[in-house]
């Protein structure tokens, strides 16, 4: 057994875990700031300088709240729901290549926890399991609103997963691989996939919004109609888990979007600078995170701009708009490669 | 029908054009608007440190005035309580004992004078009704509390301090014209 590798992976896993949590924590802060700024307000600024301790205060508040499990709820499932939501959200980060190769003591270490050759499929699988967290939570609450929210979440996820998968098929046609590391390596320099698959990118991003239950697709938890949807009955840290999972999902989806379409950890013009390989790797990771933050900002920007879709509009868009478009995209890509490779 | 503003739009059932159907241009337009607001000057004021400018005759927490030599002006006539539309004022009158002339200006005074700040709507009718120029509203803000009880302000809070330096200045609201107007109570409330 290779103990150095195991040690490295364990430490790296831990770091990624921490980063994910911290980013998600500060996304809540970021979201409130962005929302405030877009509404001509200042946002949280009392806890610490610029309100930077606000997420901590929120966390403490969540922990201190009374833990309520409704009498009529199915207790086991009620606890299982948020656990699934949280763990699947965290599990997705495993296959994302956070950086290139790191040279420590003459050995090459990859800044990716595991490079599955079916990386994309793994991400999909995890996202799909994530729906169970919402479904089970909504069902176990034994509350009509929660159940409605859960049903909406399930149908919305299924509808949008189709289009999402289809947009990925077109991407796989251009890259010829399912491994995320390969996909990123192919986008070296400025050969970002978004330039080859603009339509696919648009479809993928729209679906990513729907998959993460973010506005304008936040029907499962719309406050006005369903008083919170699937987490109506939840309180204390179990509610915190659901809310937190949403932010982790947002972070991970941004990471996946950047990996698939925006060159991952590739930085343009990095080769011309002539830096040491380790430094290039770290700079690349930094750039990767910058890109992720840009996307998180986009997520928030859109949330605070667009009103929520009506349910039939949502289904219309998914089945009659995005799905045919995605299929068309596959065909167009296929035809293009068929002819260019012949000539 | 004539429209009330120049911004009203006629609603119509017309089919959406292709550009409208794909939403994207409209979304971009909306995002441009929110981004513009992102960099705009904020409307928020960080309250306890920064305060908005108050009008000179702002109607905030009441003060019970003393006269020049420090005697309480209020004579517990109850006119303020009668005038108060929110029924926020209660008082218990007492008779001035010999030797208390330096404390109370009139022969009758308010032993207890309470205003319930949760009931008060800060209309200023009490100030207008008072024949003795004893009660005024000021530009001080009523502080928030955790319980209901502390909102019932007694004389300990309402009465202004004896010290001439610490008296509450109400000269802004008691101008010449106001005094003149007050001379003839016929003009005031109950008109
Ligand atoms: S404050 Fe004025 S109106 Fe009210 S009881 Fe005293 S003297 Fe009368
Ligand atoms: S300001 Fe108006 S409501 Fe308040 S105590 Fe005076 S009369 Fe009553």
Coordinates of C-alpha atoms and ligand atoms in Angstrom, one line a residue:
Chain A
X1 CA 0.0 0.0 0.0
X2 CA 1.2 3.5 -0.9
X3 CA 1.1 5.3 2.4
X4 CA 2.3 8.7 1.1
X5 CA -0.4 8.7 -1.5
X6 CA -3.0 7.8 1.1
X7 CA -1.8 10.5 3.5
X8 CA -1.7 13.0 0.7
X9 CA -5.3 12.1 -0.4
X10 CA -6.6 12.2 3.2
X11 CA -5.1 15.6 3.8
X12 CA -6.3 16.9 0.4
X13 CA -9.8 15.5 1.0
X14 CA -9.9 17.3 4.3
X15 CA -8.8 20.5 2.8
X16 CA -11.4 20.3 0.0
X17 CA -14.1 19.4 2.6
X18 CA -13.1 22.5 4.6
X19 CA -13.0 24.8 1.6
X20 CA -16.4 23.6 0.5
X21 CA -17.9 24.3 3.9
X22 CA -16.3 27.7 4.2
X23 CA -17.2 28.7 0.7
X24 CA -20.8 27.6 1.3
X25 CA -20.8 29.5 4.6
X26 CA -19.6 32.7 3.1
X27 CA -22.0 32.2 0.1
X28 CA -24.8 32.8 2.5
X29 CA -23.1 36.0 3.5
X30 CA -22.4 36.9 -0.1
X31 CA -25.9 36.3 -1.1
X32 CA -27.2 38.6 1.6
X33 CA -24.8 41.3 0.6
X34 CA -25.5 40.9 -3.1
X35 CA -29.2 41.0 -2.5
X36 CA -28.8 44.1 -0.4
X37 CA -26.7 45.9 -2.8
X38 CA -29.0 45.1 -5.7
X39 CA -31.9 46.6 -3.6
X40 CA -29.9 49.7 -2.7
X41 CA -29.3 48.5 0.8
X42 CA -26.1 47.7 2.7
X43 CA -26.7 44.2 4.1
X44 CA -25.3 42.6 7.2
X45 CA -22.6 44.8 8.7
X46 CA -22.8 44.5 12.5
X47 CA -21.1 41.2 13.3
X48 CA -17.4 41.9 12.8
X49 CA -16.0 44.2 10.3
X50 CA -18.3 44.4 7.2
X51 CA -20.4 41.8 9.0
X52 CA -17.9 39.1 8.2
X53 CA -18.8 37.1 11.3
X54 CA -22.4 37.0 10.3
X55 CA -22.3 33.4 9.0
X56 CA -20.8 32.2 12.3
X57 CA -23.6 34.0 14.2
X58 CA -26.1 32.4 11.9
X59 CA -24.6 29.0 12.6
X60 CA -24.7 29.5 16.3
X61 CA -28.3 30.6 16.1
X62 CA -29.2 27.5 14.1
X63 CA -27.6 25.2 16.6
X64 CA -29.3 27.0 19.6
X65 CA -32.8 26.8 18.1
X66 CA -35.2 24.3 19.6
X67 CA -35.2 21.0 17.8
X68 CA -38.8 20.1 16.8
X69 CA -39.8 16.8 15.3
X70 CA -43.6 16.8 14.6
X71 CA -45.5 14.0 16.3
X72 CA -47.1 12.8 13.1
X73 CA -43.8 12.8 11.2
X74 CA -42.0 9.6 10.4
X75 CA -39.0 10.1 12.6
X76 CA -36.4 8.0 10.9
X77 CA -37.1 9.4 7.5
X78 CA -37.4 12.9 8.9
X79 CA -33.8 12.7 10.1
X80 CA -32.6 10.9 7.0
X81 CA -33.8 13.6 4.6
X82 CA -31.4 16.4 5.5
X83 CA -28.6 13.9 6.0
X84 CA -28.9 12.7 2.4
X85 CA -29.2 16.2 1.1
X86 CA -26.1 17.3 2.9
X87 CA -23.9 14.2 2.2
X88 CA -24.7 14.0 -1.5
X89 CA -24.0 17.7 -1.8
X90 CA -20.6 17.2 -0.2
X91 CA -19.8 14.0 -2.2
X92 CA -19.9 15.6 -5.6
X93 CA -16.7 17.5 -4.9
X94 CA -14.7 14.3 -5.0
X95 CA -14.3 14.1 -8.8
X96 CA -13.7 17.7 -9.6
X97 CA -10.1 18.5 -10.6
X98 CA -9.2 21.4 -8.4
X99 CA -5.8 21.9 -10.0
X100 CA -3.1 20.4 -12.1
X101 CA -0.1 18.3 -10.9
X102 CA 1.7 19.2 -7.7
X103 CA 5.3 18.2 -7.3
X104 CA 6.1 17.4 -3.7
X105 CA 9.6 15.9 -3.0
X106 CA 10.0 14.6 -6.5
X107 CA 6.7 12.9 -6.7
X108 CA 3.7 14.1 -8.8
X109 CA 0.4 14.4 -6.9
X110 CA -2.8 15.3 -8.7
X111 CA -5.0 17.9 -7.2
X112 CA -8.0 15.8 -7.6
X113 CA -9.3 13.4 -5.1
X114 CA -10.1 10.7 -7.6
X115 CA -10.1 10.8 -11.4
X116 CA -13.0 8.5 -12.2
X117 CA -13.1 7.7 -15.9
X118 CA -16.9 8.3 -15.7
X119 CA -16.6 11.5 -13.7
X120 CA -19.5 13.3 -15.3
X121 CA -21.8 10.3 -14.7
X122 CA -20.8 10.3 -11.1
X123 CA -21.7 13.9 -10.7
X124 CA -25.1 13.2 -12.3
X125 CA -25.7 10.2 -10.0
X126 CA -25.0 12.3 -6.9
X127 CA -27.2 15.1 -8.0
X128 CA -30.0 12.6 -8.7
X129 CA -29.6 11.0 -5.2
X130 CA -29.8 14.6 -3.8
X131 CA -33.4 14.7 -4.9
X132 CA -34.1 11.9 -2.4
X133 CA -33.1 14.1 0.4
X134 CA -35.8 16.6 -0.6
X135 CA -38.3 13.9 -1.4
X136 CA -37.9 12.0 1.8
X137 CA -37.9 15.1 3.9
X138 CA -41.1 16.4 2.3
X139 CA -42.8 13.0 2.6
X140 CA -41.7 12.4 6.2
X141 CA -42.9 15.8 7.4
X142 CA -46.5 14.6 7.0
X143 CA -47.5 18.1 5.9
X144 CA -49.4 19.0 2.7
X145 CA -47.2 21.9 1.9
X146 CA -44.0 19.9 2.4
X147 CA -45.3 17.1 0.2
X148 CA -46.3 19.5 -2.5
X149 CA -42.8 21.0 -2.4
X150 CA -41.3 17.6 -2.5
X151 CA -43.4 16.5 -5.5
X152 CA -42.5 19.7 -7.3
X153 CA -38.8 19.2 -6.6
X154 CA -38.9 15.6 -7.9
X155 CA -40.7 16.4 -11.1
X156 CA -38.6 19.5 -11.7
X157 CA -35.4 17.6 -11.2
X158 CA -36.4 14.8 -13.5
X159 CA -37.5 17.2 -16.3
X160 CA -34.3 19.2 -16.1
X161 CA -32.0 16.3 -15.7
X162 CA -33.0 15.1 -19.1
X163 CA -32.0 18.3 -20.9
X164 CA -28.9 18.5 -18.8
X165 CA -27.8 15.1 -19.7
X166 CA -28.5 15.8 -23.4
X167 CA -26.4 18.9 -23.3
X168 CA -23.6 16.9 -21.8
X169 CA -23.9 14.3 -24.6
X170 CA -23.0 17.0 -27.1
X171 CA -20.1 18.0 -24.9
X172 CA -18.9 14.4 -24.7
X173 CA -19.1 14.3 -28.5
X174 CA -16.6 17.1 -28.8
X175 CA -14.3 16.0 -26.1
X176 CA -14.5 12.2 -26.5
X177 CA -14.1 11.4 -22.8
X178 CA -16.2 11.3 -19.6
X179 CA -13.3 11.9 -17.3
X180 CA -13.3 15.4 -15.9
X181 CA -9.5 15.6 -15.7
X182 CA -9.2 14.8 -19.4
X183 CA -11.9 17.3 -20.3
X184 CA -10.0 20.1 -18.4
X185 CA -6.7 19.1 -20.0
X186 CA -8.2 19.4 -23.4
X187 CA -9.2 23.0 -22.8
X188 CA -5.6 24.1 -22.3
X189 CA -4.9 27.7 -23.2
X190 CA -8.0 29.4 -24.5
X191 CA -9.7 26.3 -26.0
X192 CA -12.6 26.5 -23.6
X193 CA -15.5 24.4 -24.4
X194 CA -17.9 27.2 -24.2
X195 CA -16.6 28.5 -27.5
X196 CA -17.4 25.1 -29.1
X197 CA -20.6 24.4 -27.3
X198 CA -22.3 27.8 -26.6
X199 CA -25.8 26.4 -26.9
X200 CA -24.9 23.4 -24.8
X201 CA -23.5 25.7 -22.2
X202 CA -26.7 27.8 -22.0
X203 CA -28.8 24.7 -21.6
X204 CA -26.5 23.2 -19.0
X205 CA -26.5 26.4 -17.0
X206 CA -30.3 26.8 -17.1
X207 CA -30.6 23.2 -15.9
X208 CA -28.0 23.8 -13.2
X209 CA -30.2 26.6 -11.9
X210 CA -33.1 24.2 -11.8
X211 CA -31.2 21.4 -10.3
X212 CA -29.9 23.5 -7.4
X213 CA -33.5 24.8 -6.8
X214 CA -32.3 28.4 -7.2
X215 CA -34.5 31.2 -8.4
X216 CA -36.1 31.5 -10.9
X217 CA -36.6 27.8 -10.5
X218 CA -37.1 27.7 -6.8
X219 CA -40.6 26.3 -6.9
X220 CA -40.0 23.5 -4.4
X221 CA -39.4 26.0 -1.7
X222 CA -41.4 29.0 -2.8
X223 CA -42.2 30.9 0.4
X224 CA -45.3 32.6 -0.9
X225 CA -47.2 29.5 -2.0
X226 CA -45.8 26.7 0.0
X227 CA -44.5 28.5 3.1
X228 CA -41.1 27.0 2.6
X229 CA -42.0 23.9 0.7
X230 CA -40.2 20.7 1.7
X231 CA -38.6 22.1 4.7
X232 CA -41.7 23.7 6.2
X233 CA -41.6 21.4 9.3
X234 CA -37.9 21.5 9.8
X235 CA -36.2 23.5 12.5
X236 CA -32.8 24.0 14.1
X237 CA -29.8 22.5 12.4
X238 CA -31.8 20.1 10.3
X239 CA -33.2 23.1 8.5
X240 CA -29.7 24.5 8.5
X241 CA -28.5 21.3 6.7
X242 CA -31.1 21.8 3.9
X243 CA -30.2 25.5 3.5
X244 CA -26.6 24.7 3.6
X245 CA -26.8 21.9 1.1
X246 CA -28.3 24.4 -1.3
X247 CA -25.3 26.6 -1.0
X248 CA -22.9 23.7 -1.3
X249 CA -24.8 22.6 -4.4
X250 CA -24.4 26.1 -5.8
X251 CA -20.7 26.0 -5.2
X252 CA -20.3 22.5 -6.8
X253 CA -22.5 23.4 -9.8
X254 CA -20.4 26.4 -10.4
X255 CA -17.3 24.2 -10.2
X256 CA -18.8 21.7 -12.6
X257 CA -19.8 24.4 -15.0
X258 CA -16.3 25.9 -14.9
X259 CA -14.7 22.5 -15.3
X260 CA -16.8 21.5 -18.3
X261 CA -17.1 24.8 -20.2
X262 CA -14.7 27.3 -18.9
X263 CA -11.4 25.5 -18.9
X264 CA -11.3 24.5 -15.2
X265 CA -7.9 25.3 -13.7
X266 CA -6.5 26.4 -17.1
X267 CA -5.3 30.0 -17.2
X268 CA -4.7 31.7 -20.6
X269 CA -1.1 32.8 -21.4
X270 CA 0.2 30.8 -18.4
X271 CA 2.8 29.0 -20.6
X272 CA 4.3 32.3 -21.8
X273 CA 5.1 33.4 -18.2
X274 CA 7.8 30.7 -17.7
X275 CA 7.0 30.0 -14.0
X276 CA 7.9 26.9 -12.0
X277 CA 5.3 24.0 -12.5
X278 CA 4.2 24.0 -8.9
X279 CA 3.5 27.7 -8.9
X280 CA 1.6 27.3 -12.2
X281 CA -0.5 24.7 -10.6
X282 CA -1.4 26.8 -7.6
X283 CA -2.0 29.8 -9.7
X284 CA -4.3 27.7 -11.8
X285 CA -6.2 26.6 -8.8
X286 CA -6.6 30.2 -7.7
X287 CA -7.9 31.1 -11.1
X288 CA -10.3 28.1 -11.0
X289 CA -11.7 29.5 -7.7
X290 CA -12.0 32.9 -9.1
X291 CA -14.0 31.6 -12.0
X292 CA -16.2 29.6 -9.5
X293 CA -16.8 32.7 -7.5
X294 CA -17.8 34.6 -10.7
X295 CA -20.3 31.9 -11.3
X296 CA -21.6 32.0 -7.8
X297 CA -22.1 35.7 -8.2
X298 CA -24.0 35.0 -11.4
X299 CA -26.2 32.6 -9.6
X300 CA -27.0 35.3 -7.0
X301 CA -27.3 38.0 -9.6
X302 CA -29.9 36.0 -11.5
X303 CA -31.8 35.1 -8.3
X304 CA -32.2 38.7 -7.4
X305 CA -33.2 39.8 -10.9
X306 CA -35.7 37.3 -12.1
X307 CA -39.1 36.5 -10.7
X308 CA -40.1 32.9 -10.1
X309 CA -41.5 30.8 -13.0
X310 CA -45.0 29.5 -12.8
X311 CA -45.2 25.8 -12.6
X312 CA -46.6 25.2 -16.0
X313 CA -44.1 27.6 -17.5
X314 CA -41.4 25.7 -15.8
X315 CA -42.5 22.4 -17.3
X316 CA -43.1 24.0 -20.7
X317 CA -39.6 25.4 -20.7
X318 CA -38.1 22.1 -19.7
X319 CA -39.9 19.7 -22.0
X320 CA -40.8 21.9 -25.0
X321 CA -37.9 24.3 -24.9
X322 CA -34.7 22.9 -23.5
X323 CA -35.1 19.2 -24.3
X324 CA -35.7 19.7 -28.1
X325 CA -32.9 22.3 -28.1
X326 CA -30.5 19.9 -26.5
X327 CA -31.4 17.2 -29.0
X328 CA -30.9 19.6 -31.8
X329 CA -27.5 20.5 -30.3
X330 CA -26.5 16.8 -30.3
X331 CA -27.5 16.4 -33.9
X332 CA -25.8 19.6 -35.0
X333 CA -22.6 18.5 -33.2
X334 CA -22.8 15.1 -34.7
X335 CA -23.3 16.3 -38.2
X336 CA -20.5 18.8 -37.9
X337 CA -18.0 16.1 -36.8
X338 CA -19.2 13.7 -39.4
X339 CA -18.5 16.1 -42.2
X340 CA -15.3 17.6 -40.9
X341 CA -13.7 14.3 -40.1
X342 CA -14.6 13.0 -43.6
X343 CA -12.9 15.8 -45.4
Chain B
X1 CA -59.8 55.7 -20.2
X2 CA -57.3 58.3 -19.2
X3 CA -54.3 56.8 -17.5
X4 CA -53.2 58.1 -14.2
X5 CA -49.5 58.0 -14.9
X6 CA -47.5 58.2 -18.1
X7 CA -45.9 54.8 -17.3
X8 CA -49.0 52.7 -17.6
X9 CA -49.1 50.0 -20.3
X10 CA -52.0 48.6 -22.1
X11 CA -52.2 44.9 -21.4
X12 CA -52.6 42.7 -24.5
X13 CA -52.9 39.1 -25.4
X14 CA -50.6 39.3 -28.4
X15 CA -48.4 36.4 -29.2
X16 CA -44.8 36.7 -28.1
X17 CA -42.3 37.2 -30.8
X18 CA -39.3 34.8 -31.1
X19 CA -37.0 37.2 -29.3
X20 CA -39.4 37.5 -26.4
X21 CA -40.0 33.8 -26.3
X22 CA -36.4 32.8 -25.7
X23 CA -36.4 35.2 -22.7
X24 CA -32.7 35.9 -23.0
X25 CA -32.8 39.6 -24.2
X26 CA -35.3 40.4 -21.5
X27 CA -33.2 38.6 -18.9
X28 CA -30.1 40.5 -20.0
X29 CA -32.0 43.7 -19.7
X30 CA -33.2 42.9 -16.2
X31 CA -29.7 41.9 -15.1
X32 CA -28.3 45.2 -16.4
X33 CA -30.8 47.0 -14.2
X34 CA -29.9 45.1 -11.1
X35 CA -26.2 45.6 -11.8
X36 CA -26.8 49.3 -12.1
X37 CA -28.4 49.3 -8.7
X38 CA -25.5 47.2 -7.4
X39 CA -23.2 50.2 -7.8
X40 CA -25.7 52.9 -6.9
X41 CA -25.5 54.9 -3.7
X42 CA -27.2 53.0 -0.9
X43 CA -30.3 54.4 0.7
X44 CA -29.5 52.8 4.1
X45 CA -28.5 54.9 7.1
X46 CA -26.6 53.1 9.8
X47 CA -28.9 54.3 12.5
X48 CA -27.4 54.7 15.9
X49 CA -24.1 56.2 14.5
X50 CA -25.7 58.1 11.7
X51 CA -29.0 59.9 12.1
X52 CA -31.3 61.4 9.6
X53 CA -31.8 65.1 9.8
X54 CA -34.9 65.9 11.8
X55 CA -37.4 68.6 11.2
X56 CA -37.3 71.4 13.7
X57 CA -40.7 70.5 15.0
X58 CA -40.3 66.7 14.9
X59 CA -42.7 65.0 17.2
X60 CA -40.8 62.5 19.4
X61 CA -40.6 61.8 23.1
X62 CA -42.4 64.2 25.3
X63 CA -40.9 66.5 27.9
X64 CA -42.6 68.0 31.0
X65 CA -41.3 71.5 31.3
X66 CA -40.2 73.5 34.3
X67 CA -40.4 77.3 34.5
X68 CA -37.4 79.6 34.9
X69 CA -36.9 78.9 38.6
X70 CA -37.3 75.2 38.2
X71 CA -40.9 74.7 39.3
X72 CA -43.1 72.1 37.4
X73 CA -45.4 73.9 35.1
X74 CA -48.1 71.1 34.9
X75 CA -51.2 71.7 37.0
X76 CA -52.8 68.4 36.4
X77 CA -55.8 69.9 34.7
X78 CA -56.1 66.8 32.5
X79 CA -56.7 68.7 29.3
X80 CA -53.9 66.8 27.6
X81 CA -55.5 63.5 28.6
X82 CA -58.8 64.6 27.2
X83 CA -57.3 65.8 24.0
X84 CA -55.2 62.7 23.5
X85 CA -56.8 60.6 20.7
X86 CA -55.0 57.5 21.8
X87 CA -55.8 57.8 25.5
X88 CA -52.2 57.4 26.3
X89 CA -52.0 59.9 29.2
X90 CA -53.0 59.2 32.8
X91 CA -52.3 61.3 35.9
X92 CA -53.1 61.5 39.5
X93 CA -53.5 65.1 40.9
X94 CA -52.4 66.2 44.3
X95 CA -52.6 69.5 46.2
X96 CA -49.5 71.6 46.8
X97 CA -48.6 71.7 50.6
X98 CA -47.3 74.9 52.1
X99 CA -43.6 75.1 51.7
X100 CA -43.7 73.3 48.3
X101 CA -44.0 76.6 46.4
X102 CA -40.5 76.2 45.0
X103 CA -41.4 72.8 43.5
X104 CA -44.8 73.4 41.8
X105 CA -45.9 76.5 40.1
X106 CA -49.7 76.0 40.7
X107 CA -51.7 75.0 43.7
X108 CA -52.5 71.6 42.2
X109 CA -49.9 69.4 40.5
X110 CA -49.5 66.0 39.0
X111 CA -48.2 63.5 41.6
X112 CA -48.2 60.8 38.9
X113 CA -48.0 61.6 35.3
X114 CA -47.7 58.7 32.8
X115 CA -47.6 58.4 29.1
X116 CA -47.9 55.0 27.5
X117 CA -45.5 55.3 24.6
X118 CA -46.9 52.2 22.9
X119 CA -50.3 53.9 22.7
X120 CA -49.1 57.3 21.8
X121 CA -49.3 58.2 18.1
X122 CA -47.1 61.3 18.5
X123 CA -49.8 63.6 17.1
X124 CA -48.9 66.5 19.4
X125 CA -52.5 67.2 20.5
X126 CA -51.4 67.2 24.1
X127 CA -48.9 69.9 23.4
X128 CA -51.6 71.9 21.7
X129 CA -54.1 71.4 24.4
X130 CA -51.9 72.3 27.4
X131 CA -52.9 75.8 28.8
X132 CA -49.7 75.9 30.9
X133 CA -47.1 75.3 28.3
X134 CA -46.1 72.3 30.3
X135 CA -45.9 69.5 27.9
X136 CA -44.0 69.5 24.6
X137 CA -42.9 66.9 22.1
X138 CA -39.2 66.9 21.3
X139 CA -36.9 65.5 18.6
X140 CA -35.8 62.7 20.9
X141 CA -36.6 59.2 19.8
X142 CA -38.4 56.8 22.1
X143 CA -35.9 53.9 22.7
X144 CA -36.9 50.3 22.0
X145 CA -37.4 47.9 24.9
X146 CA -37.8 44.2 25.3
X147 CA -40.9 44.4 27.6
X148 CA -44.0 46.4 27.5
X149 CA -43.7 47.7 31.1
X150 CA -40.8 50.1 30.5
X151 CA -42.7 51.9 27.7
X152 CA -45.0 53.5 30.3
X153 CA -43.0 56.7 30.9
X154 CA -43.5 58.3 34.3
X155 CA -42.4 61.7 35.6
X156 CA -38.9 60.4 36.2
X157 CA -38.3 60.2 32.5
X158 CA -40.7 62.9 31.2
X159 CA -39.8 65.7 33.5
X160 CA -36.8 67.8 32.4
X161 CA -33.8 68.1 34.7
X162 CA -33.6 71.0 37.2
X163 CA -30.2 72.0 36.0
X164 CA -30.6 75.0 33.7
X165 CA -27.8 73.7 31.5
X166 CA -29.6 70.4 30.9
X167 CA -33.0 71.8 30.1
X168 CA -34.6 70.5 26.9
X169 CA -34.7 73.2 24.3
X170 CA -38.1 73.8 22.8
X171 CA -37.7 77.3 21.5
X172 CA -37.8 75.9 17.9
X173 CA -41.4 74.8 18.3
X174 CA -42.6 77.6 20.6
X175 CA -42.1 80.5 18.2
X176 CA -43.9 83.8 18.3
X177 CA -46.5 82.8 15.9
X178 CA -47.2 79.6 17.8
X179 CA -47.7 81.5 21.0
X180 CA -50.0 83.9 19.3
X181 CA -52.0 81.0 17.9
X182 CA -52.2 79.4 21.2
X183 CA -53.6 82.6 22.8
X184 CA -56.9 81.9 21.1
X185 CA -57.9 78.3 21.9
X186 CA -60.8 78.7 19.6
X187 CA -58.5 78.1 16.6
X188 CA -57.1 74.9 17.9
X189 CA -58.7 71.4 18.1
X190 CA -62.4 71.0 18.5
X191 CA -62.8 73.4 15.6
Ligands
LIG1 S1 -49.6 68.8 30.9 FE1 -50.7 70.7 30.6 S2 -52.7 69.9 29.9 FE2 -51.7 68.2 30.8 S3 -52.4 68.2 32.9 FE3 -50.5 69.3 32.8 S4 -51.1 71.4 32.6 FE4 -52.9 70.2 32.1
LIG2 S1 -48.8 63.0 21.2 FE1 -50.9 62.6 20.8 S2 -51.2 60.5 21.3 FE2 -49.2 61.1 22.2 S3 -49.8 61.6 24.3 FE3 -49.9 63.5 23.1 S4 -52.0 63.6 22.5 FE4 -51.7 61.5 23.2

